[in-house]
PDB file of C-alpha atoms in Angstrom:
ATOM      1  CA  MET A 172     155.750  32.495  18.785  1.00  0.00           C
ATOM      2  CA  LYS A 173     152.190  31.413  19.009  1.00  0.00           C
ATOM      3  CA  ILE A 174     151.708  31.102  14.616  1.00  0.00           C
ATOM      4  CA  ALA A 175     154.606  28.747  15.159  1.00  0.00           C
ATOM      5  CA  PHE A 176     152.555  27.123  17.675  1.00  0.00           C
ATOM      6  CA  ALA A 177     149.148  27.365  15.372  1.00  0.00           C
ATOM      7  CA  PHE A 178     150.587  26.212  12.516  1.00  0.00           C
ATOM      8  CA  LEU A 179     152.164  23.210  14.530  1.00  0.00           C
ATOM      9  CA  LEU A 180     148.698  22.352  15.279  1.00  0.00           C
ATOM     10  CA  VAL A 181     146.789  22.512  12.408  1.00  0.00           C
ATOM     11  CA  ALA A 182     149.713  20.072  10.431  1.00  0.00           C
ATOM     12  CA  PHE A 183     149.489  17.768  13.506  1.00  0.00           C
ATOM     13  CA  ALA A 184     145.179  17.615  12.688  1.00  0.00           C
ATOM     14  CA  ALA A 185     145.910  17.176   9.281  1.00  0.00           C
ATOM     15  CA  VAL A 186     148.355  14.411   9.965  1.00  0.00           C
ATOM     16  CA  CYS A 187     145.460  12.169  12.372  1.00  0.00           C
ATOM     17  CA  VAL A 188     142.975  13.508   9.681  1.00  0.00           C
ATOM     18  CA  TYR A 189     145.135  11.798   6.647  1.00  0.00           C
ATOM     19  CA  ALA A 190     145.931   8.581   9.527  1.00  0.00           C
ATOM     20  CA  THR A 191     142.766   7.676   9.731  1.00  0.00           C
ATOM     21  CA  SER A 192     140.896   8.598   6.748  1.00  0.00           C
ATOM     22  CA  PRO A 193     139.686   6.054   3.735  1.00  0.00           C
ATOM     23  CA  PRO A 194     143.016   4.850   1.251  1.00  0.00           C
ATOM     24  CA  ASN A 195     141.565   6.704  -1.990  1.00  0.00           C
ATOM     25  CA  CYS A 196     141.363   3.554  -4.381  1.00  0.00           C
ATOM     26  CA  GLU A 197     141.328   5.022  -7.439  1.00  0.00           C
ATOM     27  CA  GLY A 198     144.522   6.078  -8.694  1.00  0.00           C
ATOM     28  CA  VAL A 199     145.782   3.149  -7.460  1.00  0.00           C
ATOM     29  CA  THR A 200     146.950   0.361 -10.291  1.00  0.00           C
ATOM     30  CA  CYS A 201     146.659  -3.115  -8.855  1.00  0.00           C
ATOM     31  CA  ASP A 202     149.366  -6.116 -10.145  1.00  0.00           C
ATOM     32  CA  PRO A 203     149.187  -8.543  -7.791  1.00  0.00           C
ATOM     33  CA  GLU A 204     153.304  -9.858  -9.178  1.00  0.00           C
ATOM     34  CA  THR A 205     154.137  -6.544  -7.244  1.00  0.00           C
ATOM     35  CA  CYS A 206     152.063  -7.902  -3.868  1.00  0.00           C
ATOM     36  CA  ALA A 207     154.883  -8.906  -1.350  1.00  0.00           C
ATOM     37  CA  LYS A 208     154.471 -13.417  -0.655  1.00  0.00           C
ATOM     38  CA  HIS A 209     153.210 -13.961   2.500  1.00  0.00           C
ATOM     39  CA  GLU A 210     152.985 -17.556   3.994  1.00  0.00           C
ATOM     40  CA  CYS A 211     149.228 -17.204   5.988  1.00  0.00           C
ATOM     41  CA  ARG A 212     148.346 -19.533   8.844  1.00  0.00           C
ATOM     42  CA  CYS A 213     145.328 -18.349   9.504  1.00  0.00           C
ATOM     43  CA  GLY A 214     144.112 -16.665   6.313  1.00  0.00           C
ATOM     44  CA  THR A 215     144.417 -13.496   4.763  1.00  0.00           C
ATOM     45  CA  HIS A 216     142.514 -10.796   3.753  1.00  0.00           C
ATOM     46  CA  LYS A 217     142.341  -8.073   0.891  1.00  0.00           C
ATOM     47  CA  ASP A 218     144.078  -4.914   1.645  1.00  0.00           C
ATOM     48  CA  ALA A 219     142.094  -1.972   1.193  1.00  0.00           C
ATOM     49  CA  CYS A 220     141.731  -1.285  -1.754  1.00  0.00           C
ATOM     50  CA  GLY A 221     141.218  -5.450  -2.668  1.00  0.00           C
ATOM     51  CA  CYS A 222     144.658  -5.894  -4.201  1.00  0.00           C
ATOM     52  CA  CYS A 223     146.980  -7.325  -2.596  1.00  0.00           C
ATOM     53  CA  ASP A 224     146.499  -9.482   0.270  1.00  0.00           C
ATOM     54  CA  PHE A 225     147.265  -9.732   3.726  1.00  0.00           C
ATOM     55  CA  CYS A 226     147.514 -12.220   7.067  1.00  0.00           C
ATOM     56  CA  ASN A 227     145.124 -12.769   9.160  1.00  0.00           C
ATOM     57  CA  LYS A 228     145.411 -12.660  12.870  1.00  0.00           C
ATOM     58  CA  CYS A 229     145.591 -16.233  14.419  1.00  0.00           C
ATOM     59  CA  VAL A 230     143.074 -16.877  17.888  1.00  0.00           C
ATOM     60  CA  GLY A 231     145.073 -15.223  20.528  1.00  0.00           C
ATOM     61  CA  GLU A 232     147.841 -13.711  18.593  1.00  0.00           C
ATOM     62  CA  GLU A 233     147.508  -9.359  19.542  1.00  0.00           C
ATOM     63  CA  CYS A 234     145.021  -7.032  17.106  1.00  0.00           C
ATOM     64  CA  HIS A 235     145.208  -3.396  16.687  1.00  0.00           C
ATOM     65  CA  PRO A 236     142.029  -2.901  15.341  1.00  0.00           C
ATOM     66  CA  GLU A 237     143.081   1.577  14.662  1.00  0.00           C
ATOM     67  CA  HIS A 238     145.679  -0.749  12.311  1.00  0.00           C
ATOM     68  CA  ASN A 239     143.004  -2.944  10.382  1.00  0.00           C
ATOM     69  CA  ASP A 240     143.730  -5.657  11.420  1.00  0.00           C
ATOM     70  CA  HIS A 241     141.236  -8.915  10.496  1.00  0.00           C
ATOM     71  CA  CYS A 242     141.066 -11.501  12.863  1.00  0.00           C
ATOM     72  CA  GLU A 243     141.016 -15.502  11.460  1.00  0.00           C
ATOM     73  CA  ASP A 244     137.147 -16.189   9.793  1.00  0.00           C
ATOM     74  CA  GLY A 245     134.942 -17.176  13.162  1.00  0.00           C
ATOM     75  CA  SER A 246     137.151 -15.504  15.195  1.00  0.00           C
ATOM     76  CA  HIS A 247     137.335 -11.397  16.137  1.00  0.00           C
ATOM     77  CA  CYS A 248     138.796  -8.831  17.534  1.00  0.00           C
ATOM     78  CA  VAL A 249     137.996  -8.287  21.193  1.00  0.00           C
ATOM     79  CA  VAL A 250     139.622  -5.454  23.432  1.00  0.00           C
ATOM     80  CA  LYS A 251     139.396  -5.078  27.207  1.00  0.00           C
ATOM     81  CA  VAL A 252     137.543  -1.589  28.226  1.00  0.00           C
ATOM     82  CA  VAL A 253     139.324  -1.006  31.616  1.00  0.00           C
ATOM     83  CA  GLY A 254     138.417   2.349  32.794  1.00  0.00           C
ATOM     84  CA  GLU A 255     139.190   6.009  30.323  1.00  0.00           C
ATOM     85  CA  PRO A 256     142.348   4.018  28.047  1.00  0.00           C
ATOM     86  CA  ALA A 257     144.257   7.452  26.936  1.00  0.00           C
ATOM     87  CA  GLY A 258     144.699   5.638  24.027  1.00  0.00           C
ATOM     88  CA  PRO A 259     144.872   2.930  21.722  1.00  0.00           C
ATOM     89  CA  VAL A 260     144.554   0.060  23.355  1.00  0.00           C
ATOM     90  CA  PRO A 261     144.844  -3.443  21.854  1.00  0.00           C
ATOM     91  CA  GLY A 262     143.046  -6.407  21.966  1.00  0.00           C
ATOM     92  CA  HIS A 263     143.298 -10.325  21.077  1.00  0.00           C
ATOM     93  CA  CYS A 264     142.019 -12.668  18.955  1.00  0.00           C
ATOM     94  CA  GLU A 265     139.345 -14.949  20.065  1.00  0.00           C
ATOM     95  CA  ALA A 266     137.192 -17.649  18.480  1.00  0.00           C
ATOM     96  CA  ALA A 267     133.687 -15.934  19.095  1.00  0.00           C
ATOM     97  CA  HIS A 268     132.195 -19.113  20.316  1.00  0.00           C
ATOM     98  CA  GLU A 269     134.702 -18.766  22.881  1.00  0.00           C
ATOM     99  CA  SER A 270     134.401 -14.728  23.697  1.00  0.00           C
ATOM    100  CA  THR A 271     130.198 -15.361  24.476  1.00  0.00           C
ATOM    101  CA  SER A 272     130.486 -18.263  26.616  1.00  0.00           C
ATOM    102  CA  THR A 273     133.772 -18.396  29.152  1.00  0.00           C
ATOM    103  CA  ALA A 274     132.708 -16.258  32.570  1.00  0.00           C
ATOM    104  CA  LYS A 275     135.225 -12.635  31.806  1.00  0.00           C
ATOM    105  CA  PRO A 276     134.620 -10.614  34.730  1.00  0.00           C
ATOM    106  CA  ASP A 277     136.122  -7.513  32.852  1.00  0.00           C
ATOM    107  CA  THR A 278     133.576  -5.177  30.304  1.00  0.00           C
ATOM    108  CA  HIS A 279     134.986  -5.824  26.732  1.00  0.00           C
ATOM    109  CA  VAL A 280     134.295  -4.367  23.109  1.00  0.00           C
ATOM    110  CA  HIS A 281     134.326  -7.192  19.545  1.00  0.00           C
ATOM    111  CA  VAL A 282     135.967  -5.144  16.926  1.00  0.00           C
ATOM    112  CA  PRO A 283     134.054  -6.677  13.808  1.00  0.00           C
ATOM    113  CA  ASP A 284     136.226  -8.155  11.167  1.00  0.00           C
ATOM    114  CA  SER A 285     135.090 -10.761   9.359  1.00  0.00           C
ATOM    115  CA  GLU A 286     131.980 -13.155   9.455  1.00  0.00           C
ATOM    116  CA  ALA A 287     131.839 -13.817  12.956  1.00  0.00           C
ATOM    117  CA  PRO A 288     128.337 -12.400  15.035  1.00  0.00           C
ATOM    118  CA  VAL A 289     129.344 -10.230  17.491  1.00  0.00           C
ATOM    119  CA  GLU A 290     128.078  -8.012  20.279  1.00  0.00           C
ATOM    120  CA  GLU A 291     129.340  -4.480  21.092  1.00  0.00           C
ATOM    121  CA  HIS A 292     128.750  -4.456  24.374  1.00  0.00           C
ATOM    122  CA  HIS A 293     128.437  -6.733  27.175  1.00  0.00           C
ATOM    123  CA  GLU A 294     129.606  -7.805  30.295  1.00  0.00           C
ATOM    124  CA  HIS A 295     129.939 -11.597  31.147  1.00  0.00           C
ATOM    125  CA  HIS A 296     129.236 -13.012  34.863  1.00  0.00           C
ATOM    126  CA  GLU A 297     131.095 -15.480  36.957  1.00  0.00           C
ATOM    127  CA  GLY A 298     128.533 -18.678  35.956  1.00  0.00           C
ATOM    128  CA  THR A 299     126.571 -17.411  33.571  1.00  0.00           C
ATOM    129  CA  GLU A 300     125.367 -16.250  30.474  1.00  0.00           C
ATOM    130  CA  HIS A 301     126.593 -13.387  28.979  1.00  0.00           C
ATOM    131  CA  ALA A 302     124.097 -10.015  28.775  1.00  0.00           C
ATOM    132  CA  LYS A 303     124.291  -7.108  26.576  1.00  0.00           C
ATOM    133  CA  THR A 304     124.240  -3.926  27.400  1.00  0.00           C
ATOM    134  CA  GLU A 305     122.876  -1.226  26.528  1.00  0.00           C
ATOM    135  CA  GLU A 306     125.378   2.402  26.265  1.00  0.00           C
ATOM    136  CA  HIS A 307     123.715   5.279  26.802  1.00  0.00           C
ATOM    137  CA  HIS A 308     125.776   8.448  25.889  1.00  0.00           C
ATOM    138  CA  GLU A 309     124.548  11.971  26.966  1.00  0.00           C
TER     139      GLU A 309
END
């Protein structure tokens, strides 16, 4: 039984590493004719190998940084951080100027996926400009 558990644990770890590793594009032959066609109202971005187009998420739409979602130009994925999340937390695409000027009491993380300038971590306080906070790791 211990051997089966150990094997299962190793297999699980291997799948996790494979799922989060960057793709191996060396063996990929790009043929744009084989790519799925999309009608995207908020622009497109290329896949990790630079071959096929995928739709960007529009402002207000849910985004998943762990799935490599991209928001439309001028916006980025904002993930609300409340306590210690038990797993991946989805965010929402927000315009860069909205997420840095709107008063919000919670702390959140910007996930850069466009050319929009972003801060790594900051807090919004009612009636004030946002203030960058420093992260301290012990």
